[in-house]
Coordinates of C-alpha atoms and ligand atoms in Angstrom, one line a residue:
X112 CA 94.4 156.7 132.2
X113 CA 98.0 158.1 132.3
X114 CA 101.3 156.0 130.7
X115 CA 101.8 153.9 133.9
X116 CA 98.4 152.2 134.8
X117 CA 97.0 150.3 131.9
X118 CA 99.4 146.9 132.8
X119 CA 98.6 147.7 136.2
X120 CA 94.7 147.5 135.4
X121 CA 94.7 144.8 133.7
X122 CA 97.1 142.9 136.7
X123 CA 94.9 143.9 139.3
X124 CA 91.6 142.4 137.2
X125 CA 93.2 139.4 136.8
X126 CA 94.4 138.8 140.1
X127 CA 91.0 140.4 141.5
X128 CA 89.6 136.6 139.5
X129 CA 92.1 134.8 140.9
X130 CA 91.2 135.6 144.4
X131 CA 87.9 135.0 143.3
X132 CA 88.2 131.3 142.2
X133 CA 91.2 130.1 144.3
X134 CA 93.7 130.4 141.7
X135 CA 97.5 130.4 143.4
X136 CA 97.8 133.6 143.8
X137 CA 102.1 133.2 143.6
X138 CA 102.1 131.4 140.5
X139 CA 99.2 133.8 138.9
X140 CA 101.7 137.0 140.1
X141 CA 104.4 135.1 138.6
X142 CA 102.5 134.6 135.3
X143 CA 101.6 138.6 135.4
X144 CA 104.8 139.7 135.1
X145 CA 106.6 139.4 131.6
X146 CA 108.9 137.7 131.3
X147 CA 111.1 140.1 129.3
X148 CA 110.4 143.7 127.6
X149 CA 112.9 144.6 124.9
X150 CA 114.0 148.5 125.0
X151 CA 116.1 149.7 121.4
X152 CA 116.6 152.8 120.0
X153 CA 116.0 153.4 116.5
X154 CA 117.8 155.8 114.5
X155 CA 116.6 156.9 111.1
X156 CA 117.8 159.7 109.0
X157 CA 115.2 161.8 108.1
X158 CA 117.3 164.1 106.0
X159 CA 118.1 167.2 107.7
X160 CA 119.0 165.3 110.8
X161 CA 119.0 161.5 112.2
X162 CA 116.2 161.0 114.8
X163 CA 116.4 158.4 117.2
X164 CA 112.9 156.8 118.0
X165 CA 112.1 154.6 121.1
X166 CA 111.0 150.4 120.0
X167 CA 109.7 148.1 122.5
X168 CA 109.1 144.4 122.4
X169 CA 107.3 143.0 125.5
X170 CA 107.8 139.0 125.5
X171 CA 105.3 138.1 128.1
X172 CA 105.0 134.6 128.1
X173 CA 105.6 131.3 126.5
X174 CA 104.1 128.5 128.7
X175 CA 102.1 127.5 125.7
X176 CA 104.6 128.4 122.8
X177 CA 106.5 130.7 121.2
X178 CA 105.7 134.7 122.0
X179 CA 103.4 136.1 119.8
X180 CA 101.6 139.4 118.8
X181 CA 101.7 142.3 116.7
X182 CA 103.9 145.4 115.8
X183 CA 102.2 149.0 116.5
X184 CA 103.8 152.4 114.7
X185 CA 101.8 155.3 116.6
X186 CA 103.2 158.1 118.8
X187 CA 101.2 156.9 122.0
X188 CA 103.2 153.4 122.3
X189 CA 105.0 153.3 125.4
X190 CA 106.2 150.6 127.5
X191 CA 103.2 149.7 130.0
X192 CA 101.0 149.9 126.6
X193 CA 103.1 147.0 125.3
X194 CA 103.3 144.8 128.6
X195 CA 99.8 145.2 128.7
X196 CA 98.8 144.1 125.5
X197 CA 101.2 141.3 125.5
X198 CA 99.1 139.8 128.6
X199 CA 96.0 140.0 126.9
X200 CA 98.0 138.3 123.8
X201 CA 98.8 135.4 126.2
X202 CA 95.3 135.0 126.7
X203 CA 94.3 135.2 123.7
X204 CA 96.5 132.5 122.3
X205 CA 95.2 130.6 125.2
X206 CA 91.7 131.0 124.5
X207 CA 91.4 130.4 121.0
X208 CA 93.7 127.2 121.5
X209 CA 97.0 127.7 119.6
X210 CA 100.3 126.7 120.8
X211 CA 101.6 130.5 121.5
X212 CA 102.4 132.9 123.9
X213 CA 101.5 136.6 124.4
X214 CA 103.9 139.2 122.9
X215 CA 103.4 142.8 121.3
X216 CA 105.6 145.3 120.1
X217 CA 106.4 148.8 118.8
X218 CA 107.9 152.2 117.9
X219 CA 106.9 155.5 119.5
X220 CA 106.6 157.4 115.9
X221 CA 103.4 158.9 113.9
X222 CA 104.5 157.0 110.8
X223 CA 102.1 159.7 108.7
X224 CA 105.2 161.9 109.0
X225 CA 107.8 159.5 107.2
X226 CA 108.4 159.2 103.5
X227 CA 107.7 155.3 102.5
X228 CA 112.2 155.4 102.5
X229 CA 112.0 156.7 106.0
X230 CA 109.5 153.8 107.0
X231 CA 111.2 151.2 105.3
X232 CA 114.4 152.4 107.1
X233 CA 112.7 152.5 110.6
X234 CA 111.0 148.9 109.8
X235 CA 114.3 147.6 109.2
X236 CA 116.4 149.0 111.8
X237 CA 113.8 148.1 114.3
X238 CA 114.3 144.7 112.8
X239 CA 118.2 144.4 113.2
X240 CA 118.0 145.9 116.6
X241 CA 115.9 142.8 118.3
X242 CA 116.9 140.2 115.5
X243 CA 118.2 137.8 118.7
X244 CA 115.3 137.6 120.2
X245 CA 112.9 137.2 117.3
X246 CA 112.7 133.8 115.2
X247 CA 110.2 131.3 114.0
X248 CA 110.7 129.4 117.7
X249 CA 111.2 132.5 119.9
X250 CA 108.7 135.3 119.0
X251 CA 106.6 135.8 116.0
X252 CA 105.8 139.3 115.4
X253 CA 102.8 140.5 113.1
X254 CA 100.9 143.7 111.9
X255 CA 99.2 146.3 114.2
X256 CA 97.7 149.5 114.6
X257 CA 99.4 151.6 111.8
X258 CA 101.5 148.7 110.4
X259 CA 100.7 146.4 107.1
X260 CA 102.0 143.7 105.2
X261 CA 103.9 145.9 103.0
X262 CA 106.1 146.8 106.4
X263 CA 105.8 143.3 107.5
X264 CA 107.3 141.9 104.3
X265 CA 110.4 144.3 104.7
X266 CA 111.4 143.4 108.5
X267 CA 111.0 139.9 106.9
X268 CA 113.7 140.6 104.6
X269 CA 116.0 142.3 106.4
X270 CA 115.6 139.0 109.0
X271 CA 116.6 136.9 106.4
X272 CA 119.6 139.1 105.3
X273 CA 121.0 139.1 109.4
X274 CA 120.1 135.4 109.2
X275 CA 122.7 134.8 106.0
X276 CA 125.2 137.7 107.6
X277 CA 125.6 135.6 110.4
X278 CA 126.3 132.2 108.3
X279 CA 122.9 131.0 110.0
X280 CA 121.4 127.7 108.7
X281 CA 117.9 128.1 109.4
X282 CA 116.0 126.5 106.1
X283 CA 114.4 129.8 104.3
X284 CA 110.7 129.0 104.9
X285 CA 111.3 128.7 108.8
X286 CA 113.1 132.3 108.4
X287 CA 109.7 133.3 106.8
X288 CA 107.7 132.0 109.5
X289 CA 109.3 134.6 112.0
X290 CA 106.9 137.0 111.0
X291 CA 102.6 136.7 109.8
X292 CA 100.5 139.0 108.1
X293 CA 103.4 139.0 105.4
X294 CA 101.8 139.6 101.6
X295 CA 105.2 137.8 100.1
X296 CA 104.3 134.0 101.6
X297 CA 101.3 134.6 103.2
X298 CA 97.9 133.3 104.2
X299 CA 94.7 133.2 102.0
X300 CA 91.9 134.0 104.0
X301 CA 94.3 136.4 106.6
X302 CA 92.6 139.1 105.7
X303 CA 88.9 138.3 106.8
X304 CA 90.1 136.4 109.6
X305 CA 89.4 138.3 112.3
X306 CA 85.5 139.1 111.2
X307 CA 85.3 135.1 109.9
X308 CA 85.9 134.2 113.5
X309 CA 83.6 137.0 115.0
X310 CA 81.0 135.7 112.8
X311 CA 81.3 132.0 113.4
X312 CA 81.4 132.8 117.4
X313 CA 77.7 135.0 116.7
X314 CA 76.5 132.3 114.6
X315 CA 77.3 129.8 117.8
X316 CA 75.7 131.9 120.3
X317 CA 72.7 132.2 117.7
X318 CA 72.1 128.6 118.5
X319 CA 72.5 128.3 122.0
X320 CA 70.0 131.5 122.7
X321 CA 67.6 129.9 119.9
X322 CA 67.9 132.8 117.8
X323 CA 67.1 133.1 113.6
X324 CA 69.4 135.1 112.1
X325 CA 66.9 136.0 110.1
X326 CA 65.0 138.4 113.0
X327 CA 68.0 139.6 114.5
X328 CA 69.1 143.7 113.5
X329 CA 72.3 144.0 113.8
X330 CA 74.6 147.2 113.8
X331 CA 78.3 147.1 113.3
X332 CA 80.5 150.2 114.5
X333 CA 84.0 150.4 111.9
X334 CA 84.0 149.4 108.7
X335 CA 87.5 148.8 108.4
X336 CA 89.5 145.1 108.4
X337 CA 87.3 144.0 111.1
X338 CA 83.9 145.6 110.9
X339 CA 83.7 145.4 106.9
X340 CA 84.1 141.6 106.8
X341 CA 81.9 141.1 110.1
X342 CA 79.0 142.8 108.4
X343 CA 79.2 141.1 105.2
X344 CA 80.0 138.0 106.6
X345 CA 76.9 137.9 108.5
X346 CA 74.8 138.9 106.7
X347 CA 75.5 136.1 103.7
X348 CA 74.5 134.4 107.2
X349 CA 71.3 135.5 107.5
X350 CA 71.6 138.6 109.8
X351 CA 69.8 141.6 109.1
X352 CA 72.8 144.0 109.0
X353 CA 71.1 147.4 109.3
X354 CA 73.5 150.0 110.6
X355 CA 77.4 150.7 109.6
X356 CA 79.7 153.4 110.7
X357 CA 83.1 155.0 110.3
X358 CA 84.8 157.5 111.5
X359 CA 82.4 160.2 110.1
X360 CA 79.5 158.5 111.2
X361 CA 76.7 156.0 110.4
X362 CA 74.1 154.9 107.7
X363 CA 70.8 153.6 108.6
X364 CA 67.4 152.6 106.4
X365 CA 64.3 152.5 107.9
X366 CA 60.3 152.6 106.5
X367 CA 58.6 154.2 109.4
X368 CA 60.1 152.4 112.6
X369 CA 61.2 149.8 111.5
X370 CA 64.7 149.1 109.5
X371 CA 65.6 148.3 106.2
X372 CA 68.7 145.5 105.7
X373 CA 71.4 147.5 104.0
X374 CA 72.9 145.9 100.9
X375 CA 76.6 145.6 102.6
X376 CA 78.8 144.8 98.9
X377 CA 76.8 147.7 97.5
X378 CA 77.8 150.2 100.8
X379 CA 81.6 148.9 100.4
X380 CA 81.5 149.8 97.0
X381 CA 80.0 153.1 97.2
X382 CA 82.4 153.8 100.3
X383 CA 85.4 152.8 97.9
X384 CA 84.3 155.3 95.4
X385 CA 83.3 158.2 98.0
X386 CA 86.0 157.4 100.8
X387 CA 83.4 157.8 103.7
X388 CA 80.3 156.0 104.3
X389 CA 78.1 159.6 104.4
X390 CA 75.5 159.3 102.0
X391 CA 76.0 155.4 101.3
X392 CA 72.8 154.8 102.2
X393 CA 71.6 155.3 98.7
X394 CA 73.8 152.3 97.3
X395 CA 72.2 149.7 95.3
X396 CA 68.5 151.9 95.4
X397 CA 66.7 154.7 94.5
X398 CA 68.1 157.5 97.1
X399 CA 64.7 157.7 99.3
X400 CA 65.8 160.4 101.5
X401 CA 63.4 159.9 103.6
X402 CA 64.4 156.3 104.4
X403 CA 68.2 156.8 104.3
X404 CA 70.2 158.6 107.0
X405 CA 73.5 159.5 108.7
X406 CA 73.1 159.0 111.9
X407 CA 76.4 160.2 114.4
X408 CA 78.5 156.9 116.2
X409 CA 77.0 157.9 119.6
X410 CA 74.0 157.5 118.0
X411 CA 74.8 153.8 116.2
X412 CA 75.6 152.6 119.5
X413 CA 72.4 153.8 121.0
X414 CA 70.1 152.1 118.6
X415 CA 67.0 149.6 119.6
X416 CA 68.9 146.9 117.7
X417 CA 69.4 142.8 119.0
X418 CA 73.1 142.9 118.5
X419 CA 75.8 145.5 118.6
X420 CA 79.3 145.1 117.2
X421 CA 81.9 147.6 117.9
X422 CA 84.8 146.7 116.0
X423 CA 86.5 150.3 115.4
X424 CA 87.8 151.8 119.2
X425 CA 88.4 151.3 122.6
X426 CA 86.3 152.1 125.6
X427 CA 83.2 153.1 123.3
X428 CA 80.6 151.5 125.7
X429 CA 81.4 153.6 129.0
X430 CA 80.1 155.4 132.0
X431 CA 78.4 158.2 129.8
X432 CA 76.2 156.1 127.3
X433 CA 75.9 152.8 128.9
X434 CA 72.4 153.1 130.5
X435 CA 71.2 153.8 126.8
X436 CA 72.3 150.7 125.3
X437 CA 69.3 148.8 123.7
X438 CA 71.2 145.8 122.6
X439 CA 70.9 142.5 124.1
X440 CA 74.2 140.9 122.5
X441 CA 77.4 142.5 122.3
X442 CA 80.0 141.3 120.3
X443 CA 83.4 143.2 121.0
X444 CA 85.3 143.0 117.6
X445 CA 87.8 146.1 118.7
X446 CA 90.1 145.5 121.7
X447 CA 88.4 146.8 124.8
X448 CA 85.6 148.3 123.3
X449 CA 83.0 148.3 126.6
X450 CA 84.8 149.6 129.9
X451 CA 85.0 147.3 133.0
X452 CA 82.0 149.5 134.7
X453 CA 79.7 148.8 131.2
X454 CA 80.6 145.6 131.1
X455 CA 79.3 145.1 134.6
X456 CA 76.3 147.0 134.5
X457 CA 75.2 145.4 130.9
X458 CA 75.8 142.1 132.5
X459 CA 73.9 142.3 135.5
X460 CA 71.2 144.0 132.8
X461 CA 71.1 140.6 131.6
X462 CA 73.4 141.5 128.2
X463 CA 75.2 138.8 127.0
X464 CA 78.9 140.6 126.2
X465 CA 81.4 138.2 124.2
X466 CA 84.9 139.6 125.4
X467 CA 87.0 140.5 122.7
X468 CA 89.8 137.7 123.7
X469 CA 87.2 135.3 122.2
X470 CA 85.3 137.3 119.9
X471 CA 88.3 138.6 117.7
X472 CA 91.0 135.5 118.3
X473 CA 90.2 134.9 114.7
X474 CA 93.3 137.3 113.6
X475 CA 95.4 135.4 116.1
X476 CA 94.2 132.0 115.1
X477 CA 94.8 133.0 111.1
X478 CA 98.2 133.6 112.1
X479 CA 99.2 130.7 113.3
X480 CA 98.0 128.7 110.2
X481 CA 100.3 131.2 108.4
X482 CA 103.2 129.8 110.6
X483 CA 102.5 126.4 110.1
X484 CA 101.8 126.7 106.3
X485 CA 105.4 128.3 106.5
X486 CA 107.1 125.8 108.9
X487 CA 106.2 123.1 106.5
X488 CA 106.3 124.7 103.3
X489 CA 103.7 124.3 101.8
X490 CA 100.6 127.1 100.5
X491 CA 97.1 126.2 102.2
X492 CA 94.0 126.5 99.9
X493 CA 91.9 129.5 101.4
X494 CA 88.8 127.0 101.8
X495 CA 90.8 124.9 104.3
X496 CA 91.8 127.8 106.0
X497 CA 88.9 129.1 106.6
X498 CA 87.7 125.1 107.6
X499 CA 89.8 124.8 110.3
X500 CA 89.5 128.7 111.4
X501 CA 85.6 127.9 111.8
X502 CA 86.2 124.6 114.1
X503 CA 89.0 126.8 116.1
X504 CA 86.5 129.4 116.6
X505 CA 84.0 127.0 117.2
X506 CA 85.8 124.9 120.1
X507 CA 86.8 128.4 121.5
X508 CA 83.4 129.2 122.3
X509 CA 82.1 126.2 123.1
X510 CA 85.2 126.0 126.3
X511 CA 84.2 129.6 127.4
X512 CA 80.2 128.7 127.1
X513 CA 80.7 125.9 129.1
X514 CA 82.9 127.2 131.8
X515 CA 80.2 130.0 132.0
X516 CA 77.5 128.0 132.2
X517 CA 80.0 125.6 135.1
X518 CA 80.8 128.5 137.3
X519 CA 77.3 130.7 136.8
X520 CA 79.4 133.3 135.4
X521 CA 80.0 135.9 132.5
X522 CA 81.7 135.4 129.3
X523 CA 84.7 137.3 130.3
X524 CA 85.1 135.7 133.1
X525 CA 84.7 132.4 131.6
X526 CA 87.2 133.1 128.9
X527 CA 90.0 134.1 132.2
X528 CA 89.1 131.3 133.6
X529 CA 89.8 128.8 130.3
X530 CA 92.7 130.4 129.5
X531 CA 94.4 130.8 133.1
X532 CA 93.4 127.0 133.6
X533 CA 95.7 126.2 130.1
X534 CA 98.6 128.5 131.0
X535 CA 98.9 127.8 134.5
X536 CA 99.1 124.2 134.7
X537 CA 102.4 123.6 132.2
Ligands
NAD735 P1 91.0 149.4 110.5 O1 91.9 150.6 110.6 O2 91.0 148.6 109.2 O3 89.4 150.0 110.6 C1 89.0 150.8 111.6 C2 87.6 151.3 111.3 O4 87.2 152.1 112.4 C3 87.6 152.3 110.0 O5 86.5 152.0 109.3 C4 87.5 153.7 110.7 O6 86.9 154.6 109.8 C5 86.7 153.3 111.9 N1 86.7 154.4 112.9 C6 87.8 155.1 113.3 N2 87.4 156.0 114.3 C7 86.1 155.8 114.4 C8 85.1 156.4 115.3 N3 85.4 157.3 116.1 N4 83.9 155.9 115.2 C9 83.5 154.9 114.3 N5 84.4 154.3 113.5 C10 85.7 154.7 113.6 O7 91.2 148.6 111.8 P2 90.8 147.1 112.0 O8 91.9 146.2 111.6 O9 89.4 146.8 111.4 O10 90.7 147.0 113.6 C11 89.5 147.5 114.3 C12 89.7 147.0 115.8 O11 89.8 145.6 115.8 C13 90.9 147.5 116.6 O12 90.5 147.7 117.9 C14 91.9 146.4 116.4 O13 92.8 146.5 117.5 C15 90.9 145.2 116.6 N6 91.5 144.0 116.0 C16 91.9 143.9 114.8 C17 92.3 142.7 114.3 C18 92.7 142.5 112.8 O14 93.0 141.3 112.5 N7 92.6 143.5 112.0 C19 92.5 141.6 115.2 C20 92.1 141.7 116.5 C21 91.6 142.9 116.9

């Protein structure tokens, strides 16, 4: 896909659904469009020279609240990228039920190049350079791909410095709440968010399919933010987890055909200690090399497992692999892990696919509990949090179920559907 059609896609999908149910088709164009995308230029010294990198900040749209969505460092951001992910943001917000809209942001830079000076430099210039259109009422930015809290915590600081610059009299905490996934002033429970919410919308399909936790293999692809706390999350919830991957491949155990549960605190650990997962498959055992093994990712995906969680890349589940797919629930954890022409065919196979504007609006949801902990200032217990993540979660899926069930329809569709109907009539 070159620079210029991934906003397009996802524009002509939506409308393609909005034709398809009788949505207006003006006021769905109208929605489409963002309403605002933010060019700066940010110049940082590196030294011999100063280089001026390109930042981006698509607002897309606040029907339902302020903009909101993350920050990405990587050398591939470009301006459609943004637009397009801030649309899926405002649908995200919308499906999960929080009073936001969509935004997402960016600087085109490999930040593996900088020194940590250099990066706190670009964080911060970035930061004075769309200060006016950022604030705890306006747009709420957060971590992405190649950003953390650490970066987070500095664009915070250098808001609050323009904020006292410019004599303004906005109380400190609601300067704080400008920004979540902060480490100074954060949310307990942030960090599993995401796979909390992935696991609480499994654990709710579980019981409408009638399925035991306890006879459903499960393999998770990633074992990163997402995919570590998915798999160890579900399996404390009775899940057989029996396959795990990174980006040098998988582990699997199995006595003859069938698979052993891997023990998933004992595989973190021993992936802590080693870096990689390879030969992980010996933690918390006797090595039995003839149980244990690496298998590649193509492989994971491939396996004659019940349930199959990307949550590490895009477009994993495509043209090429998808008629060897074995899995009968897919959960997708990553953004956009199974194309549009595998989510069709898996459908029709009868594959029940959560889209990942349900399955991961955990992060999202976390998020805004962070900005309301900060707008009243106060500091939320990590148990509450995680209360009111599950009944968010919860709710979520029940609205997309339903509407699936309503219009005889797939979950993706159903999830457009609840989240157009929200956005479309304010
Ligand atoms: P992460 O960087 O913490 O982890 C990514 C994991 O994927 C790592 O274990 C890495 O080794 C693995 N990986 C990389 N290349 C791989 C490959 N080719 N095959 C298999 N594994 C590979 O990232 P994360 O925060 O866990 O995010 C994962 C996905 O979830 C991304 O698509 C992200 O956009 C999405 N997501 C994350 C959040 C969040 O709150 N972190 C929220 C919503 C969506």
């Amino acid at each position: 896909m070159n620079n210029s059609d991934v906003y397009n896609k996802s524009r002509e999908e939506l409308l393609s659904v909005g034709k398809k149910y009788n949505i207006a088709q003006d006021k769905l164009e109208e929605f489409l469009e963002p309403d605002r995308v933010v060019e700066v230029k940010v110049p940082v010294n590196l030294g011999t020279q100063v280089v001026t990198f390109k930042g981006y900040r698509s607002q897309h749209n606040k029907n339902l609240g302020p903009y909101k969505g993350g920050l990405r460092f990587h050398p591939r951001v470009n301006k459609d990228e943004v637009m397009a992910l801030s649309l899926w943001m405002s649908l995200k917000t919308a499906v999960v039920g929080i009073p936001f809209g969509g935004g997402k942001g960016g600087i085109a830079v490999d930040p593996k190049v900088l020194s940590e000076k250099q990066l706190e430099e670009l964080s911060r210039e970035y930061v004075r350079k769309i200060s006016e259109v950022i604030g705890y009422d306006k747009d709420v930015p957060a971590p992405d791909v190649n950003t953390n809290p650490k970066i987070i915590d500095w664009m915070t600081d250098e808001f609050i410095k323009i904020s006292g610059m410019n004599g303004g009299k906005t109380p400190l905490n609601k300067l704080f709440a400008t920004f979540t996934g902060k480490s100074k002033n954060g949310l307990e429970g942030r960090t599993e968010a995401t796979g909390f919410g992935g696991v609480t919308v499994l654990k709710e399909l579980a019981k409408k399919l009638n399925l035991e936790p306890k006879t459903q293999n499960v393999a998770v692809m990633g074992f990163g933010n997402v995919g570590f706390y998915f798999a160890d999350l579900a399996s404390k919830s009775g899940f057989n987890l029996v396959a795990v991957s990174d980006s040098k491949g998988g582990i699997i155990k199995k006595n003859g055909e069938k698979f052993i549960p891997l023990d998933i605190p004992l595989v973190y650990d021993c992936k802590q200690e080693k870096g990689s997962l390879a030969g992980c498959y010996c933690a918390g055992g006797v090595c039995d090399t003839r149980g244990g093994q690496m298998i590649t990712n193509e492989e994971l995906l491939e396996l004659p497992v019940d349930i199959l969680i990307p949550a590490a890349l895009e477009d994993v589940i495509n043209e090429n692999n998808m008629q060897n797919i074995k899995a009968k629930i897919i959960i997708e954890m990553a953004n956009g892990p199974v194309s549009p022409t595998a989510y069709h065919y898996l459908t029709e196979k009868g594959v029940i696919i959560v889209p990942d504007i349900l399955a991961n609006s955990g992060g999202v949801a976390g998020s805004y509990i962070e900005w309301e902990q900060n707008m009243e200032d106060k500091k939320y217990k990590k148990e509450d949090v995680l209360k009111r993540l599950e009944k968010m979660m919860q709710n979520a899926f029940e609205n997309v179920w339903n509407e699936s069930k309503k219009q005889k329809t797939d979950l993706k569709e159903a999830s457009y559907l609840v989240a157009l109907g929200k956005i479309l009539s304010v």
